[in-house]
């Protein structure tokens, strides 16, 4: 997070005067009037998106909470449940915690957890800023949670930078939390409170909380892999030849006789996996995780992108007619594979792929998440650092048309 670029208010600014100035900017923009000084670029982009959706800034747009059972399900399945206590401890440990509330959402912008100053919580209740409510731009207009989701970046908003006039008495500071293994968006951490109590250190404080959350998630992942290794020690002691031990998501806990950086395709029974350096493997279920080893002689893996009924399909050849497998590819994943094939052994960085897919290098987090999803189906056929078709894989790509 670049603190200076994210902050809505510079040091020493009179908050009351700035709030009044922003209300004039808001009224002029919403009324279509010419103005000498417009809102910040991130606010302009958001307001335009929200206006295009047909929301009314003078209305409190619907944001009814999900049912209690659905809220509990979302909490239970969210990876952020593992680190929400750490997030709270960072953000509620400062003196100014008496003047704000801390909110954690899921990747859909649904508020999962909320705590903080009782007085500010009561104000939030009247605004519909409740657990179970979705605070996306499409639901409630420009707000730090929804705009951070839309921009895939940290956002701080002050007073009339919010779209709805009912939110003008507020500030909010939000930052995305990503899966440190894959780059996938997990949710948003937000601090909100009365606008005139905004403290300049909040951007850095929220940044610290999100970094801690991501570090803790990575630590817990590594602990789970260590636990898997311990649980399988007696099995691995009797295994000869090259093999891998992986978890249910394909993350590698142990490898012997083959170099695999981090992940293969998600294993399942009776479905062969193509692993560079091992060839075709049939995963064997253990009490925890999977043992993955070659079915026979190690061969180079041959794969190709073909089209069936107008859709792209990745086909992987095996050592015999029944060994091969195929999986459909989304248009985005087909584009990624074609780009990696064209790049050759040198591969591409996240910035390279961002420019190829989006025309700029501002979407690197999105690219990492897309590659992670691709590797769930293609596994170690796609290598990382840089992204490339793995060594030992021959990928044939037919011309599109």
Coordinates of C-alpha atoms in Angstrom, one line a residue:
X1 CA 0.0 0.0 0.0
X2 CA 1.4 3.4 -0.9
X3 CA 0.2 5.5 2.0
X4 CA 0.5 8.9 0.3
X5 CA -1.4 7.8 -2.8
X6 CA -4.2 6.2 -0.8
X7 CA -4.8 8.9 1.8
X8 CA -7.9 11.1 1.2
X9 CA -6.6 14.0 3.2
X10 CA -3.1 15.4 3.4
X11 CA -1.3 16.3 6.7
X12 CA -2.5 19.5 8.3
X13 CA -5.7 19.9 6.3
X14 CA -8.7 21.5 8.1
X15 CA -11.1 18.6 8.0
X16 CA -14.2 20.7 8.4
X17 CA -13.3 23.1 5.6
X18 CA -12.3 20.1 3.4
X19 CA -15.6 18.4 4.0
X20 CA -17.5 21.5 3.0
X21 CA -15.4 21.8 -0.2
X22 CA -16.1 18.2 -1.1
X23 CA -19.8 18.6 -0.7
X24 CA -19.7 21.4 -3.3
X25 CA -17.7 19.1 -5.6
X26 CA -20.2 16.3 -5.0
X27 CA -23.2 18.4 -5.7
X28 CA -21.7 19.9 -8.9
X29 CA -20.7 16.5 -10.2
X30 CA -24.0 14.8 -9.5
X31 CA -25.9 17.8 -11.0
X32 CA -23.8 17.8 -14.1
X33 CA -22.3 21.3 -13.5
X34 CA -18.9 22.4 -14.7
X35 CA -16.4 22.6 -11.9
X36 CA -12.9 24.0 -11.6
X37 CA -11.6 21.2 -9.4
X38 CA -13.1 17.7 -9.6
X39 CA -12.8 14.7 -7.3
X40 CA -9.7 12.6 -7.1
X41 CA -9.3 10.1 -10.0
X42 CA -10.3 7.0 -7.9
X43 CA -13.5 8.9 -6.8
X44 CA -14.3 10.0 -10.3
X45 CA -14.0 6.4 -11.6
X46 CA -16.2 5.1 -8.8
X47 CA -18.9 7.8 -9.1
X48 CA -19.1 7.2 -12.9
X49 CA -19.5 3.4 -12.3
X50 CA -22.2 4.0 -9.8
X51 CA -24.1 6.5 -11.9
X52 CA -24.0 4.0 -14.8
X53 CA -25.7 1.5 -12.5
X54 CA -28.5 4.0 -12.0
X55 CA -28.1 4.6 -8.3
X56 CA -29.5 7.8 -6.7
X57 CA -27.1 9.7 -4.4
X58 CA -30.0 11.3 -2.5
X59 CA -31.4 7.9 -1.6
X60 CA -30.3 5.2 0.9
X61 CA -30.0 2.4 -1.6
X62 CA -31.2 -1.1 -0.4
X63 CA -28.6 -3.1 1.5
X64 CA -30.7 -5.6 3.5
X65 CA -28.5 -8.2 5.3
X66 CA -28.4 -11.9 4.4
X67 CA -30.2 -14.4 6.6
X68 CA -28.5 -15.3 9.8
X69 CA -27.8 -18.9 8.6
X70 CA -26.1 -17.6 5.5
X71 CA -24.0 -15.1 7.5
X72 CA -22.9 -18.0 9.7
X73 CA -22.0 -20.1 6.7
X74 CA -20.0 -17.3 5.2
X75 CA -18.1 -16.8 8.4
X76 CA -17.4 -20.5 8.8
X77 CA -16.1 -20.9 5.3
X78 CA -14.1 -17.7 5.1
X79 CA -10.3 -18.1 5.4
X80 CA -10.3 -14.8 7.2
X81 CA -11.9 -16.6 10.2
X82 CA -8.4 -17.9 10.9
X83 CA -7.0 -14.4 11.3
X84 CA -9.8 -12.1 12.3
X85 CA -8.6 -12.0 15.9
X86 CA -5.2 -10.8 14.7
X87 CA -6.8 -8.1 12.6
X88 CA -8.9 -6.9 15.5
X89 CA -5.9 -6.9 17.9
X90 CA -4.0 -4.5 15.6
X91 CA -6.8 -2.1 14.8
X92 CA -8.4 -1.9 18.3
X93 CA -5.2 -1.5 20.2
X94 CA -4.7 2.2 19.5
X95 CA -6.1 5.1 21.5
X96 CA -8.3 6.3 18.6
X97 CA -10.2 3.0 18.6
X98 CA -12.8 4.8 20.8
X99 CA -13.8 6.8 17.7
X100 CA -14.1 4.1 15.0
X101 CA -15.3 0.6 14.1
X102 CA -13.5 -2.2 12.5
X103 CA -15.2 -4.2 9.7
X104 CA -14.1 -7.4 7.9
X105 CA -15.9 -8.5 4.8
X106 CA -15.7 -11.5 2.4
X107 CA -14.8 -11.3 -1.2
X108 CA -18.4 -10.4 -2.1
X109 CA -18.3 -7.3 0.2
X110 CA -20.6 -8.9 2.8
X111 CA -19.8 -7.7 6.3
X112 CA -18.8 -10.8 8.3
X113 CA -17.5 -9.2 11.5
X114 CA -17.9 -5.7 13.0
X115 CA -16.8 -4.2 16.3
X116 CA -15.7 -1.0 17.9
X117 CA -17.0 2.1 19.6
X118 CA -20.6 1.6 20.8
X119 CA -21.5 5.1 19.8
X120 CA -20.1 4.7 16.3
X121 CA -21.8 1.2 16.0
X122 CA -25.2 2.8 16.7
X123 CA -24.5 5.4 14.0
X124 CA -23.6 2.5 11.6
X125 CA -26.8 0.7 12.5
X126 CA -28.8 3.6 11.3
X127 CA -26.9 3.6 8.1
X128 CA -27.4 -0.1 7.5
X129 CA -23.7 -0.7 8.0
X130 CA -24.6 -4.1 9.6
X131 CA -23.2 -7.6 9.8
X132 CA -24.6 -9.5 6.8
X133 CA -25.0 -6.4 4.6
X134 CA -23.3 -6.2 1.2
X135 CA -21.3 -3.0 0.8
X136 CA -20.4 -3.2 -2.8
X137 CA -20.6 -0.2 -5.1
X138 CA -23.6 -1.8 -6.8
X139 CA -25.5 -1.9 -3.5
X140 CA -24.5 1.3 -1.7
X141 CA -22.6 3.4 -4.1
X142 CA -19.0 4.7 -3.6
X143 CA -17.6 3.5 -0.3
X144 CA -14.2 2.3 0.7
X145 CA -15.2 -1.4 0.9
X146 CA -17.0 -1.5 -2.5
X147 CA -14.4 0.7 -4.2
X148 CA -11.5 -1.3 -2.9
X149 CA -13.2 -4.4 -4.3
X150 CA -13.8 -2.7 -7.7
X151 CA -10.3 -1.2 -7.9
X152 CA -8.5 -4.2 -6.3
X153 CA -6.5 -1.7 -4.3
X154 CA -6.6 0.1 -0.9
X155 CA -9.0 3.1 -0.8
X156 CA -9.6 5.8 1.7
X157 CA -12.7 8.1 1.3
X158 CA -13.5 11.2 3.3
X159 CA -16.9 12.8 3.7
X160 CA -18.6 13.7 0.4
X161 CA -16.3 11.5 -1.6
X162 CA -19.0 8.9 -0.7
X163 CA -21.7 8.6 -3.3
X164 CA -24.7 8.6 -1.0
X165 CA -25.3 11.8 0.9
X166 CA -26.2 9.8 4.0
X167 CA -22.6 8.6 4.1
X168 CA -21.1 12.1 4.0
X169 CA -20.6 12.3 7.8
X170 CA -18.2 9.3 7.5
X171 CA -14.7 8.5 6.6
X172 CA -13.6 4.9 5.7
X173 CA -10.3 3.3 5.1
X174 CA -10.2 -0.1 3.4
X175 CA -7.7 -2.6 2.0
X176 CA -8.0 -6.0 0.3
X177 CA -6.7 -9.1 1.9
X178 CA -5.3 -11.7 -0.5
X179 CA -4.5 -15.4 -0.2
X180 CA -0.6 -15.2 0.1
X181 CA -0.3 -18.5 -1.9
X182 CA -2.5 -17.7 -4.9
X183 CA -3.2 -13.9 -4.9
X184 CA -6.9 -14.6 -4.7
X185 CA -9.0 -11.9 -3.0
X186 CA -10.3 -13.1 0.3
X187 CA -12.1 -10.0 1.6
X188 CA -11.7 -6.4 2.8
X189 CA -10.5 -4.9 6.1
X190 CA -12.1 -1.5 6.8
X191 CA -11.9 1.1 9.5
X192 CA -14.8 3.7 9.5
X193 CA -15.9 6.5 11.8
X194 CA -17.1 10.1 11.9
X195 CA -15.4 12.2 9.2
X196 CA -14.1 14.9 11.5
X197 CA -12.2 12.3 13.6
X198 CA -10.1 11.0 10.7
X199 CA -6.5 10.3 11.8
X200 CA -3.7 10.5 9.2
X201 CA -2.1 7.2 10.6
X202 CA -5.1 5.1 9.7
X203 CA -4.0 4.2 6.2
X204 CA -0.7 2.8 7.6
X205 CA -2.6 1.0 10.4
X206 CA -4.9 -0.8 8.1
X207 CA -2.0 -1.7 5.9
X208 CA -0.2 -3.2 8.9
X209 CA -3.4 -5.3 9.7
X210 CA -3.7 -6.7 6.2
X211 CA 0.0 -7.6 6.0
X212 CA -0.2 -9.3 9.3
X213 CA -3.3 -11.3 8.2
X214 CA -1.6 -12.4 5.0
X215 CA 1.5 -13.4 6.9
X216 CA -0.5 -15.4 9.4
X217 CA -2.4 -17.2 6.6
X218 CA 0.9 -18.2 5.0
X219 CA 2.2 -19.4 8.4
X220 CA -0.9 -21.5 8.9
X221 CA -0.6 -23.0 5.4
X222 CA 3.0 -24.0 6.1
X223 CA 1.9 -25.5 9.5
X224 CA -0.8 -27.6 7.7
X225 CA 1.8 -28.9 5.2
X226 CA 4.2 -29.8 8.1
X227 CA 1.4 -31.6 9.8
X228 CA 0.6 -33.5 6.6
X229 CA 4.3 -34.6 6.3
X230 CA 4.3 -35.8 9.9
X231 CA 1.1 -37.8 9.4
X232 CA 2.5 -39.5 6.3
X233 CA 6.0 -40.3 7.6
X234 CA 5.3 -44.0 8.1
X235 CA 3.9 -44.3 4.5
X236 CA 6.7 -42.3 2.9
X237 CA 9.4 -44.5 4.6
X238 CA 8.3 -47.4 2.5
X239 CA 8.0 -45.6 -0.8
X240 CA 10.9 -45.9 -3.3
X241 CA 11.4 -43.9 -6.5
X242 CA 10.3 -40.4 -7.2
X243 CA 7.1 -39.2 -5.6
X244 CA 5.1 -36.3 -4.1
X245 CA 3.0 -35.8 -1.0
X246 CA 0.3 -33.2 -1.6
X247 CA -2.8 -31.9 0.2
X248 CA -6.4 -31.9 -1.1
X249 CA -5.7 -28.7 -3.0
X250 CA -2.5 -29.9 -4.7
X251 CA 0.0 -28.1 -2.5
X252 CA 3.2 -30.0 -2.2
X253 CA 4.1 -31.0 1.3
X254 CA 7.0 -33.3 0.4
X255 CA 8.9 -34.3 -2.8
X256 CA 11.5 -36.9 -3.5
X257 CA 13.3 -37.5 -6.8
X258 CA 11.5 -34.7 -8.6
X259 CA 11.6 -30.9 -8.4
X260 CA 8.2 -29.3 -8.1
X261 CA 8.0 -25.8 -6.7
X262 CA 4.7 -25.6 -4.9
X263 CA 1.6 -27.1 -6.5
X264 CA 0.2 -29.6 -8.9
X265 CA -3.4 -30.0 -10.2
X266 CA -6.0 -30.8 -7.6
X267 CA -5.9 -34.6 -7.1
X268 CA -8.9 -36.9 -7.3
X269 CA -9.3 -40.7 -7.3
X270 CA -9.2 -42.6 -10.6
X271 CA -8.0 -39.5 -12.6
X272 CA -4.4 -39.4 -13.9
X273 CA -2.4 -36.3 -13.3
X274 CA 0.4 -35.0 -15.6
X275 CA 3.4 -33.9 -13.5
X276 CA 6.5 -32.6 -15.3
X277 CA 9.4 -34.9 -14.3
X278 CA 7.1 -37.7 -13.3
X279 CA 4.8 -38.1 -16.4
X280 CA 1.3 -39.5 -15.8
X281 CA 0.5 -40.3 -12.2
X282 CA -2.5 -41.8 -10.5
X283 CA -3.0 -40.2 -7.0
X284 CA -3.3 -42.6 -4.1
X285 CA -5.5 -41.4 -1.2
X286 CA -3.9 -41.4 2.2
X287 CA -5.5 -40.8 5.6
X288 CA -4.6 -37.2 5.0
X289 CA -3.5 -35.9 1.6
X290 CA -2.4 -37.8 -1.5
X291 CA 0.7 -39.8 -2.6
X292 CA 1.5 -39.0 -6.2
X293 CA 4.0 -41.2 -8.1
X294 CA 4.5 -42.4 -11.7
X295 CA 2.4 -45.1 -13.2
X296 CA 5.3 -46.4 -15.2
X297 CA 8.3 -45.1 -17.1
X298 CA 8.7 -41.3 -16.7
X299 CA 7.9 -39.7 -20.0
X300 CA 7.7 -36.1 -21.2
X301 CA 4.2 -34.8 -21.0
X302 CA 2.4 -33.9 -24.2
X303 CA -0.5 -31.5 -24.1
X304 CA -2.5 -29.5 -26.6
X305 CA -5.2 -26.9 -26.8
X306 CA -8.0 -28.0 -29.1
X307 CA -11.6 -26.8 -29.7
X308 CA -14.6 -28.9 -29.2
X309 CA -18.1 -27.5 -29.9
X310 CA -16.6 -24.0 -30.0
X311 CA -14.9 -24.3 -26.6
X312 CA -11.3 -24.6 -25.8
X313 CA -10.1 -27.9 -24.2
X314 CA -6.8 -28.8 -22.7
X315 CA -5.9 -32.4 -23.7
X316 CA -3.0 -34.3 -22.0
X317 CA -1.7 -37.5 -23.4
X318 CA -0.8 -40.5 -21.3
X319 CA 1.3 -43.6 -21.8
X320 CA -1.7 -45.5 -23.1
X321 CA -5.1 -44.8 -24.7
X322 CA -6.8 -44.8 -21.3
X323 CA -4.3 -42.7 -19.5
X324 CA -4.9 -39.3 -21.0
X325 CA -7.3 -36.7 -19.7
X326 CA -8.8 -33.4 -20.7
X327 CA -10.4 -30.4 -19.1
X328 CA -12.3 -27.4 -20.5
X329 CA -10.6 -24.1 -20.4
X330 CA -12.3 -20.7 -19.8
X331 CA -11.5 -18.1 -22.4
X332 CA -9.2 -16.3 -19.9
X333 CA -7.3 -19.5 -19.2
X334 CA -7.0 -20.3 -22.9
X335 CA -5.6 -16.8 -23.4
X336 CA -3.1 -17.3 -20.6
X337 CA -1.9 -20.6 -21.9
X338 CA -1.5 -19.3 -25.4
X339 CA 0.6 -16.3 -24.1
X340 CA 2.8 -18.6 -22.1
X341 CA 3.3 -20.9 -25.0
X342 CA 4.3 -18.0 -27.3
X343 CA 6.7 -16.7 -24.6
X344 CA 8.7 -19.9 -24.7
X345 CA 11.1 -21.0 -21.9
X346 CA 11.9 -17.4 -20.8
X347 CA 8.3 -17.1 -19.6
X348 CA 6.4 -14.0 -18.5
X349 CA 6.1 -12.0 -15.3
X350 CA 2.8 -10.9 -13.7
X351 CA 3.4 -7.4 -15.1
X352 CA 4.0 -8.9 -18.6
X353 CA 0.7 -10.8 -18.4
X354 CA -1.1 -7.8 -17.0
X355 CA -0.1 -5.7 -20.0
X356 CA -1.1 -8.5 -22.5
X357 CA -4.5 -9.1 -20.9
X358 CA -5.4 -5.6 -19.7
X359 CA -3.2 -3.2 -21.6
X360 CA -1.4 -2.0 -18.4
X361 CA 0.6 -3.4 -15.5
X362 CA -2.0 -2.4 -12.8
X363 CA -3.7 -5.8 -12.7
X364 CA -0.9 -8.0 -11.4
X365 CA -2.9 -9.2 -8.4
X366 CA -5.7 -10.3 -10.7
X367 CA -3.2 -12.0 -13.0
X368 CA -1.7 -14.0 -10.1
X369 CA -5.2 -15.1 -9.0
X370 CA -6.1 -16.2 -12.6
X371 CA -2.9 -18.2 -12.9
X372 CA -3.6 -19.8 -9.6
X373 CA -7.0 -20.9 -10.8
X374 CA -5.5 -22.2 -14.0
X375 CA -3.0 -24.3 -12.0
X376 CA -5.9 -25.9 -10.1
X377 CA -6.8 -27.7 -13.4
X378 CA -3.5 -27.7 -15.2
X379 CA -1.3 -28.2 -12.2
X380 CA 2.5 -28.3 -12.6
X381 CA 2.1 -28.0 -16.4
X382 CA 2.3 -24.3 -15.6
X383 CA 5.4 -23.2 -13.7
X384 CA 6.0 -20.0 -11.8
X385 CA 8.7 -17.4 -11.3
X386 CA 8.4 -16.5 -14.1
X387 CA 5.1 -18.0 -15.4
X388 CA 5.9 -20.4 -18.2
X389 CA 5.0 -23.8 -19.7
X390 CA 7.0 -26.2 -17.4
X391 CA 10.1 -28.0 -18.4
X392 CA 9.3 -31.4 -19.8
X393 CA 6.0 -30.4 -21.2
X394 CA 5.4 -30.2 -24.9
X395 CA 2.3 -27.9 -25.5
X396 CA 0.9 -27.8 -28.9
X397 CA -1.4 -24.8 -29.7
X398 CA -3.5 -24.6 -32.8
X399 CA -4.2 -21.3 -34.4
X400 CA -7.4 -19.7 -33.3
X401 CA -10.1 -19.4 -35.9

